[in-house]
mmCIF file of C-alpha atoms in Angstrom:
data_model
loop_
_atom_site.group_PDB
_atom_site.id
_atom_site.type_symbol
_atom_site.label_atom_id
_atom_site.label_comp_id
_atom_site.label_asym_id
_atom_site.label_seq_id
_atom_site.Cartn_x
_atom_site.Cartn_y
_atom_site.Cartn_z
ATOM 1 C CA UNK J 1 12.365 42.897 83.916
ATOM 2 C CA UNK J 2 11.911 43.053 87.762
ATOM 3 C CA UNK J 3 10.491 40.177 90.247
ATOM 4 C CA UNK J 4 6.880 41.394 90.483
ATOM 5 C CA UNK J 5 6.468 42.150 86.636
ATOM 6 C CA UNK J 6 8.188 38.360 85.616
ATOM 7 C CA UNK J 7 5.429 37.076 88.255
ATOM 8 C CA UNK J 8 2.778 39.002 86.606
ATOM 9 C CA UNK J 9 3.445 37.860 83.264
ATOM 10 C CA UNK J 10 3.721 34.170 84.331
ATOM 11 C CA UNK J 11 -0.026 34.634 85.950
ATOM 12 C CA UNK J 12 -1.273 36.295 82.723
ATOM 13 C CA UNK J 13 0.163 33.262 80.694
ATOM 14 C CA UNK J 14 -1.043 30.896 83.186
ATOM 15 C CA UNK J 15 -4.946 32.294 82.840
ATOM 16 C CA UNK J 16 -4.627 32.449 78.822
ATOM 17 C CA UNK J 17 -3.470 29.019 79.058
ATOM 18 C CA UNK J 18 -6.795 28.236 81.858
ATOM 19 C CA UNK J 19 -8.945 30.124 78.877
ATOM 20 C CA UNK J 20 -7.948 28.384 75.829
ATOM 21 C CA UNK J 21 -8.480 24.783 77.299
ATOM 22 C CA UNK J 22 -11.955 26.278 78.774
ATOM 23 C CA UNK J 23 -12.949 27.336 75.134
ATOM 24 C CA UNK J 24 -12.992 23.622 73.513
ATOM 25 C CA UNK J 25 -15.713 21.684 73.656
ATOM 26 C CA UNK J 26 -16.592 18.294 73.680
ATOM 27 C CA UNK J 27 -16.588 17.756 70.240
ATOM 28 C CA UNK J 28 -13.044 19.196 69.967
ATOM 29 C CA UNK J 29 -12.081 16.731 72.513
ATOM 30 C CA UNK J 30 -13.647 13.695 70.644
ATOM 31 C CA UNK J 31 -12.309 14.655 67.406
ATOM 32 C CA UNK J 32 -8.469 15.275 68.909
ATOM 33 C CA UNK J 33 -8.487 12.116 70.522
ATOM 34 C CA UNK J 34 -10.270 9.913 67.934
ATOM 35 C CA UNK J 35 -8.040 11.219 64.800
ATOM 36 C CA UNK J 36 -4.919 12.845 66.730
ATOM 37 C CA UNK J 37 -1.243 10.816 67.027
ATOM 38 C CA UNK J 38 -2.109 7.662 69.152
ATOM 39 C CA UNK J 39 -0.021 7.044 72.079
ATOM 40 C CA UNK J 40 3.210 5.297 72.172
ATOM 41 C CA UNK J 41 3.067 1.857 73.544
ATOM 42 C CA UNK J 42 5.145 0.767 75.795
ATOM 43 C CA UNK J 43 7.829 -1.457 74.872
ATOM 44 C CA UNK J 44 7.286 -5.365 75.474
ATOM 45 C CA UNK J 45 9.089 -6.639 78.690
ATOM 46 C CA UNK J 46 12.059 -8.827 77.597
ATOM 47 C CA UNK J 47 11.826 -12.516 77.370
ATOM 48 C CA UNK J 48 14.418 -14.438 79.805
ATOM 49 C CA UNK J 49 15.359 -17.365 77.888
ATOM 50 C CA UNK J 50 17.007 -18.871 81.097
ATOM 51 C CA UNK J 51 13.961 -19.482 82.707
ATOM 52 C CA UNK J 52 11.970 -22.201 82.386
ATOM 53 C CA UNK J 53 8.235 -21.405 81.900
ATOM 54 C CA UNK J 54 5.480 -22.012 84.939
ATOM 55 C CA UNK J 55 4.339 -25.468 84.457
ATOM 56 C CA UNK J 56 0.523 -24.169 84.353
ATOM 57 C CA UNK J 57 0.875 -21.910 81.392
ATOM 58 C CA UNK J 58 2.394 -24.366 79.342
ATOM 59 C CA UNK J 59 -0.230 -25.774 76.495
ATOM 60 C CA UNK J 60 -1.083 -28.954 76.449
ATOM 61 C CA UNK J 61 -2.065 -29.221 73.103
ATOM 62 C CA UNK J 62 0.491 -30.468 70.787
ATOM 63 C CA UNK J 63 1.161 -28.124 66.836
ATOM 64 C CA UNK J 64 -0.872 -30.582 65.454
ATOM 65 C CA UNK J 65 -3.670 -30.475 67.825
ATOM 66 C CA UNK J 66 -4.107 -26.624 67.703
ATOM 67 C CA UNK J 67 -4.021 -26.762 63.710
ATOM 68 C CA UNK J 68 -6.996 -29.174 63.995
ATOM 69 C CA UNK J 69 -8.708 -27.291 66.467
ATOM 70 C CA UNK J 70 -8.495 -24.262 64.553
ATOM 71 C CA UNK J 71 -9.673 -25.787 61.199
ATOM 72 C CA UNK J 72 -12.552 -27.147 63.329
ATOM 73 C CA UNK J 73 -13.589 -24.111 64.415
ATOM 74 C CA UNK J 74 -13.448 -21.924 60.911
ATOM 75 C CA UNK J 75 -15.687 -24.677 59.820
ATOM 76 C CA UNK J 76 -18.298 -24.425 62.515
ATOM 77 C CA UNK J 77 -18.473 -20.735 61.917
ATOM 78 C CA UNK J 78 -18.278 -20.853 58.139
ATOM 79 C CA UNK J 79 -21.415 -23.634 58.523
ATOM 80 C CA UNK J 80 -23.044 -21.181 60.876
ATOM 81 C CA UNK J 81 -22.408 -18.419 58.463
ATOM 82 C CA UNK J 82 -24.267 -20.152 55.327
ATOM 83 C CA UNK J 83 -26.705 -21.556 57.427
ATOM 84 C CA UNK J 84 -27.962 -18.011 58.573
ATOM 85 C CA UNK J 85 -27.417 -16.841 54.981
ATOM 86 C CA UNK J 86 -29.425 -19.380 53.178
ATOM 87 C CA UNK J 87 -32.190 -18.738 55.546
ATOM 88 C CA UNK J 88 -32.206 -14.809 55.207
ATOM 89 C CA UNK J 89 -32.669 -16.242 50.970
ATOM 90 C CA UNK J 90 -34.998 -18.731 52.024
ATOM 91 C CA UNK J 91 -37.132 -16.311 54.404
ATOM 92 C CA UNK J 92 -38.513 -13.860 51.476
ATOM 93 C CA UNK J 93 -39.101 -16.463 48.679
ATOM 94 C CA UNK J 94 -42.373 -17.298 47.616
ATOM 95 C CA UNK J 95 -41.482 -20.810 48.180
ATOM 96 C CA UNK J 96 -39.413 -21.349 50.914
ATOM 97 C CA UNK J 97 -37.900 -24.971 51.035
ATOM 98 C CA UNK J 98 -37.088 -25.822 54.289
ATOM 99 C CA UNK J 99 -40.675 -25.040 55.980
ATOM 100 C CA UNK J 100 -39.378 -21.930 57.527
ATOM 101 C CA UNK J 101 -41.778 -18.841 58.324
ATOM 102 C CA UNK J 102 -41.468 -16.323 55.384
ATOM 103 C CA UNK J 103 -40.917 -12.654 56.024
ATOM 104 C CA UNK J 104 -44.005 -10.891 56.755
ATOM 105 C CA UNK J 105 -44.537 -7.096 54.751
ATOM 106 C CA UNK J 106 -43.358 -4.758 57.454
ATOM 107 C CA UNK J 107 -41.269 -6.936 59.505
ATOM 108 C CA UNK J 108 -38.430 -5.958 61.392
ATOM 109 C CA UNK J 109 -35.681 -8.094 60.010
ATOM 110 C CA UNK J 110 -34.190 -8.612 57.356
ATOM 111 C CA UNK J 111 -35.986 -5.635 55.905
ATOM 112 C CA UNK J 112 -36.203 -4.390 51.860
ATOM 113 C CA UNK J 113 -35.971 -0.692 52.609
ATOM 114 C CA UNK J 114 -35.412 0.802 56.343
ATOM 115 C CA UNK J 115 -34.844 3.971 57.673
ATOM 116 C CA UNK J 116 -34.348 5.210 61.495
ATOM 117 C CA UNK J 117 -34.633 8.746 62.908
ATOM 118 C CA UNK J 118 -33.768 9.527 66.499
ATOM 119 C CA UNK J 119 -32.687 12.500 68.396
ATOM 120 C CA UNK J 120 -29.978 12.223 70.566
ATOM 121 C CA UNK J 121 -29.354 14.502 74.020
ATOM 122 C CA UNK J 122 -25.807 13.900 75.555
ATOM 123 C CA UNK J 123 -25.582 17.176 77.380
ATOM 124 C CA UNK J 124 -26.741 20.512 78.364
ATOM 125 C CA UNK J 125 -25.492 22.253 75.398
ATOM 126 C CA UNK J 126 -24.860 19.265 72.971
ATOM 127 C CA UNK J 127 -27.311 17.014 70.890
ATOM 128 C CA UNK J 128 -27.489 15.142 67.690
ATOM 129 C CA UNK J 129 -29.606 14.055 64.782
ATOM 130 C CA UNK J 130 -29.452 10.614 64.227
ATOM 131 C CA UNK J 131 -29.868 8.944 60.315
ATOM 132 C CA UNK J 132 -29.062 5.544 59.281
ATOM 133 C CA UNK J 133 -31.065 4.191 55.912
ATOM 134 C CA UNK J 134 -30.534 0.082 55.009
ATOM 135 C CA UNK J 135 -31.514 -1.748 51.688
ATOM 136 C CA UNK J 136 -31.266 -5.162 50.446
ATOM 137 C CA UNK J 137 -32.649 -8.461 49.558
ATOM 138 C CA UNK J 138 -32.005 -11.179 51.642
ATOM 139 C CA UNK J 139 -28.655 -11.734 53.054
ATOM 140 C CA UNK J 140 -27.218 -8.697 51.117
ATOM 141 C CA UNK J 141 -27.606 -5.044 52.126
ATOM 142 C CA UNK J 142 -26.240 -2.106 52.296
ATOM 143 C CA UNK J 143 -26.485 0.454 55.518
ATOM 144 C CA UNK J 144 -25.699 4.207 55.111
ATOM 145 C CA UNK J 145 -25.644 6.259 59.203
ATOM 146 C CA UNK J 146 -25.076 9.987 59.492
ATOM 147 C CA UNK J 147 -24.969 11.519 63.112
ATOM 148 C CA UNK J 148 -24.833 15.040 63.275
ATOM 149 C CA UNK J 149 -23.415 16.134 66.223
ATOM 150 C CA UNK J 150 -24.259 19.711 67.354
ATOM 151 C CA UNK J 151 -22.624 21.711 70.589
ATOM 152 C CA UNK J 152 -23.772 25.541 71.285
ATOM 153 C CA UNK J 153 -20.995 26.623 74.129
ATOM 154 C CA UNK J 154 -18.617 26.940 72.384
ATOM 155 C CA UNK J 155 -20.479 26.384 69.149
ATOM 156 C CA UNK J 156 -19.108 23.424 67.094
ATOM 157 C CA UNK J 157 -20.469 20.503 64.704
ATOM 158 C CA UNK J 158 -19.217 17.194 64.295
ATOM 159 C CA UNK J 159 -20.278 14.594 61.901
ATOM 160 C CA UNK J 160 -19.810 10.695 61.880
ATOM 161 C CA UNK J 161 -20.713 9.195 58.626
ATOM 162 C CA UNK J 162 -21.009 5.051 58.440
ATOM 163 C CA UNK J 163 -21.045 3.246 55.262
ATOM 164 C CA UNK J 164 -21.049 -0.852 55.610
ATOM 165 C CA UNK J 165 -21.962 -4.001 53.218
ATOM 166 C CA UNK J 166 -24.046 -6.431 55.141
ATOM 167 C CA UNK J 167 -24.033 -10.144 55.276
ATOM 168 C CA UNK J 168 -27.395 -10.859 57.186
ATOM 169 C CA UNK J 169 -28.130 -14.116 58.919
ATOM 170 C CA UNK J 170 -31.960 -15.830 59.829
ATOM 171 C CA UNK J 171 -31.779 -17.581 63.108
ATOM 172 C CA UNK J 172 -35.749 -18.743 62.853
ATOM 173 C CA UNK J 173 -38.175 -15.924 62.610
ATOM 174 C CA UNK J 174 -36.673 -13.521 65.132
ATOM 175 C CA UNK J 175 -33.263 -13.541 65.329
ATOM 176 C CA UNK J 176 -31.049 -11.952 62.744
ATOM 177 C CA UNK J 177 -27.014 -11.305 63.088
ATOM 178 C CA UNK J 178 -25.551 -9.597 60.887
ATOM 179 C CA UNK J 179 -21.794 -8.855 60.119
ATOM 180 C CA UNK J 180 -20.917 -5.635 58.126
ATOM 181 C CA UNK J 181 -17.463 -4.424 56.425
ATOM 182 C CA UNK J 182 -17.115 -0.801 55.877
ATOM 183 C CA UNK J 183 -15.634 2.580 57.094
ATOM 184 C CA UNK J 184 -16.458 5.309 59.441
ATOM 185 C CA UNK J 185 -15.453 8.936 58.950
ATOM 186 C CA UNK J 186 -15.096 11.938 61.128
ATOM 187 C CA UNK J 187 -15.943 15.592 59.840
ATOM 188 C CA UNK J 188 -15.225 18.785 61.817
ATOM 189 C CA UNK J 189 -12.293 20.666 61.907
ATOM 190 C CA UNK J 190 -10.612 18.093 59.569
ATOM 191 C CA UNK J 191 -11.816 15.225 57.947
ATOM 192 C CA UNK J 192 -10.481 11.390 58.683
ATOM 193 C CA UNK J 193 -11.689 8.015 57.978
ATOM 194 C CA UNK J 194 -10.837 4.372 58.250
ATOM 195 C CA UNK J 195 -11.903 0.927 58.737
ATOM 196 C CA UNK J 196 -14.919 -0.204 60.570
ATOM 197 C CA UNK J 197 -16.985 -3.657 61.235
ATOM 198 C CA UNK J 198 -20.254 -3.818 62.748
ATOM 199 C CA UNK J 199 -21.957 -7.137 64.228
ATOM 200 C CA UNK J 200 -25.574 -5.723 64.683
ATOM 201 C CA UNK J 201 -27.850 -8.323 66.715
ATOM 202 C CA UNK J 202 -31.600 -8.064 66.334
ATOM 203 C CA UNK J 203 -34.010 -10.284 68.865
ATOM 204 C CA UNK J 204 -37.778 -9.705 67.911
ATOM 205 C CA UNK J 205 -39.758 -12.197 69.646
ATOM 206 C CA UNK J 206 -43.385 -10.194 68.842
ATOM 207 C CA UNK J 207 -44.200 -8.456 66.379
ATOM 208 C CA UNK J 208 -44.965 -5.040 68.470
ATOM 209 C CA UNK J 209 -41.298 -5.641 70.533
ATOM 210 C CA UNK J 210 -38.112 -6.201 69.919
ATOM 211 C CA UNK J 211 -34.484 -5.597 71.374
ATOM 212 C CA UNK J 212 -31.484 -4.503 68.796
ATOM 213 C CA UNK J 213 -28.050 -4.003 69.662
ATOM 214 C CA UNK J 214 -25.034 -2.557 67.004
ATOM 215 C CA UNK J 215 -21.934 -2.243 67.628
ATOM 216 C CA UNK J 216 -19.133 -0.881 66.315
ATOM 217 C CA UNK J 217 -15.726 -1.278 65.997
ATOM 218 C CA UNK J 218 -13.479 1.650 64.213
ATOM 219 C CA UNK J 219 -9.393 2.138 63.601
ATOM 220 C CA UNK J 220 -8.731 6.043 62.705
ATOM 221 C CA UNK J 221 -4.808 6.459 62.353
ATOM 222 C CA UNK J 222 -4.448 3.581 65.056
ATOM 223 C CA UNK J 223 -7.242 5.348 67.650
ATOM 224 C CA UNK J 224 -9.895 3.258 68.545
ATOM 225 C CA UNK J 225 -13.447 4.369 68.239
ATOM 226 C CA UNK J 226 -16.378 2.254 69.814
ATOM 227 C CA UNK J 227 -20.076 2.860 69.243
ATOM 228 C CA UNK J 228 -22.737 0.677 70.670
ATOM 229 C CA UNK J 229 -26.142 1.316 70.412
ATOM 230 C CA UNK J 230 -28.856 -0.582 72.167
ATOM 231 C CA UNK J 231 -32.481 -0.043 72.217
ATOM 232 C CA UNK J 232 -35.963 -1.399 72.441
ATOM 233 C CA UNK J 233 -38.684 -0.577 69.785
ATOM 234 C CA UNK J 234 -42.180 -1.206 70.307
ATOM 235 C CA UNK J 235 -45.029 -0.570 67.768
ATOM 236 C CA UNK J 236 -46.474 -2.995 64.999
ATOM 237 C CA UNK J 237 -45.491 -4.018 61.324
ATOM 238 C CA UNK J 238 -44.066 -0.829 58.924
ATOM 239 C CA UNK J 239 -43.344 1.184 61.931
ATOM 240 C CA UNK J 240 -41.702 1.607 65.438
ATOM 241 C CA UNK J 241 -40.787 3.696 68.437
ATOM 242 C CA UNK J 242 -37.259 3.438 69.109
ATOM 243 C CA UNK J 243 -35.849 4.177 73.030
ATOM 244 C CA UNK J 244 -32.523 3.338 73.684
ATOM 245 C CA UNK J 245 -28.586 4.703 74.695
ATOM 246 C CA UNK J 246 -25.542 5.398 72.695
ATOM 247 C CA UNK J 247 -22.258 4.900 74.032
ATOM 248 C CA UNK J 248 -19.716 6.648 71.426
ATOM 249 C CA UNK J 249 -16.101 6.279 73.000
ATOM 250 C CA UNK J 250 -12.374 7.066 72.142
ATOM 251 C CA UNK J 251 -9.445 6.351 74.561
ATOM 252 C CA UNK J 252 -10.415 9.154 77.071
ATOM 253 C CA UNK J 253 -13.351 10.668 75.670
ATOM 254 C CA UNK J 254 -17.151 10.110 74.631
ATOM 255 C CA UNK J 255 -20.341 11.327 73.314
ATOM 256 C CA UNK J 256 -22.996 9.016 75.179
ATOM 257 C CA UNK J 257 -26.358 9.768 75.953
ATOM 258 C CA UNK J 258 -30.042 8.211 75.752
ATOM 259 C CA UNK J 259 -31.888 8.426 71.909
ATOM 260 C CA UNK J 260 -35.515 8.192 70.790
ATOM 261 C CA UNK J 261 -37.370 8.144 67.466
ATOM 262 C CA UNK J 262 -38.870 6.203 64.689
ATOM 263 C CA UNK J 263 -38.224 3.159 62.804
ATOM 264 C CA UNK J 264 -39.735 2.971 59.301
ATOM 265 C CA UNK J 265 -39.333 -0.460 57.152
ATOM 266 C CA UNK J 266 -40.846 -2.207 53.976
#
């Protein structure tokens, strides 16, 4: 093979190469780097034993002080926890006992049956549909949330699928916090799951506005995925217009963009 044709070849390799890469999408990208092999960490810098320690990052507090401060702390938060939990119970009963406002029909929080529709524009060529449905009685629910993502150039699809168990807590009347166990799974050109938690934060101070965040925290085969979804709604008891933006992340990729639709609730 002479000079010019080895040349040739490399160029015609190089431009298939170019035209490949060109030809996945954004969903491709997503789906590599949220279920693909996650990078190797680098190995932790070794300890010199000879040296003595900077005075300044040496703790103060003593075994037996950080066991006590620990133990003081999973008690605050497990007191929190019932506190917010009773309420949620104490919020839709007939007779609430400790002369809190019960749940009004229609209400935002803490809601019997919900369901949410938005459509979601990230780019020129890709959008998505937007489902989540939520059901449950007090501090116990359950919260089902499809996004079907959609790209024309190159034409792909891409769906997330959410499933969680809720613990909601009543902070008053219009704060709820809720903390949700689950898992979060990935369906294009394969199909991958794992574990996610969600710590959803709803502020209604009137009943025709409120402000709700969710976030989301997912491990796929040791890649991170992060959703967080904030938006406003505005409307009146039953329903809701929902505007807000959806930052969906992996380690070098994303699917964010601004949402709007409905909010429906019982």
């Amino acid at each position: 093979m002479g000079k010019r044709t080895a040349v040739r070849v490399g160029v015609l390799l190089l431009a298939l190469s170019s035209t490949a890469t060109a030809i996945a999408g954004e969903l491709d990208a997503f789906e590599t780097d949220a279920t693909g092999p996650a990078p190797e960490e680098p190995a932790p810098a070794r300890r010199h034993w000879g040296r003595r320690p900077c005075k300044g990052l040496v703790s103060a507090l003593t075994p037996d002080d950080e066991v006590d401060e620990v133990c003081l702390t999973a008690l605050h938060v497990t007191l929190i926890t019932l506190y917010g939990g009773l309420h949620s119970c104490e919020r839709i009963s007939d007779q609430p006992e400790l002369h809190i406002t019960p749940r009004a029909p229609g209400e935002a929080l803490i809601p019997f049956v919900r369901m949410d529709v938005n459509y979601h524009p990230i780019g020129r060529d890709l959008t998505a549909w937007d489902y989540r449905g939520e059901a449950g009685w007090g501090p116990i629910a359950f919260s089902a949330r499809l996004t079907q993502y959609d790209e024309e150039a190159p034409h792909d699809e891409l769906d997330m699928l959410q499933l969680y168990g809720l613990y909601r807590m009543s902070f008053g009347r219009y704060v709820e916090v809720d903390l949700g166990f689950g898992t979060l799974a990935l369906h294009g050109n394969g199909h991958r799951d794992g574990f996610a938690f969600t710590m959803p934060v709803l502020v209604h101070p009137w009943d025709w506005l409120g402000v709700e965040c969710r976030p989301v925290w997912c491990t796929i085969d040791q890649n991170r995925i992060h959703d967080n979804d904030l938006a406003v709604l505005v409307g009146g008891p039953y329903a809701s217009l929902r505007l807000g933006y959806r930052w969906v992340y992996t380690r070098d990729t994303s699917l964010d963009g601004p949402h709007v639709g409905v909010s429906l609730r019982w």
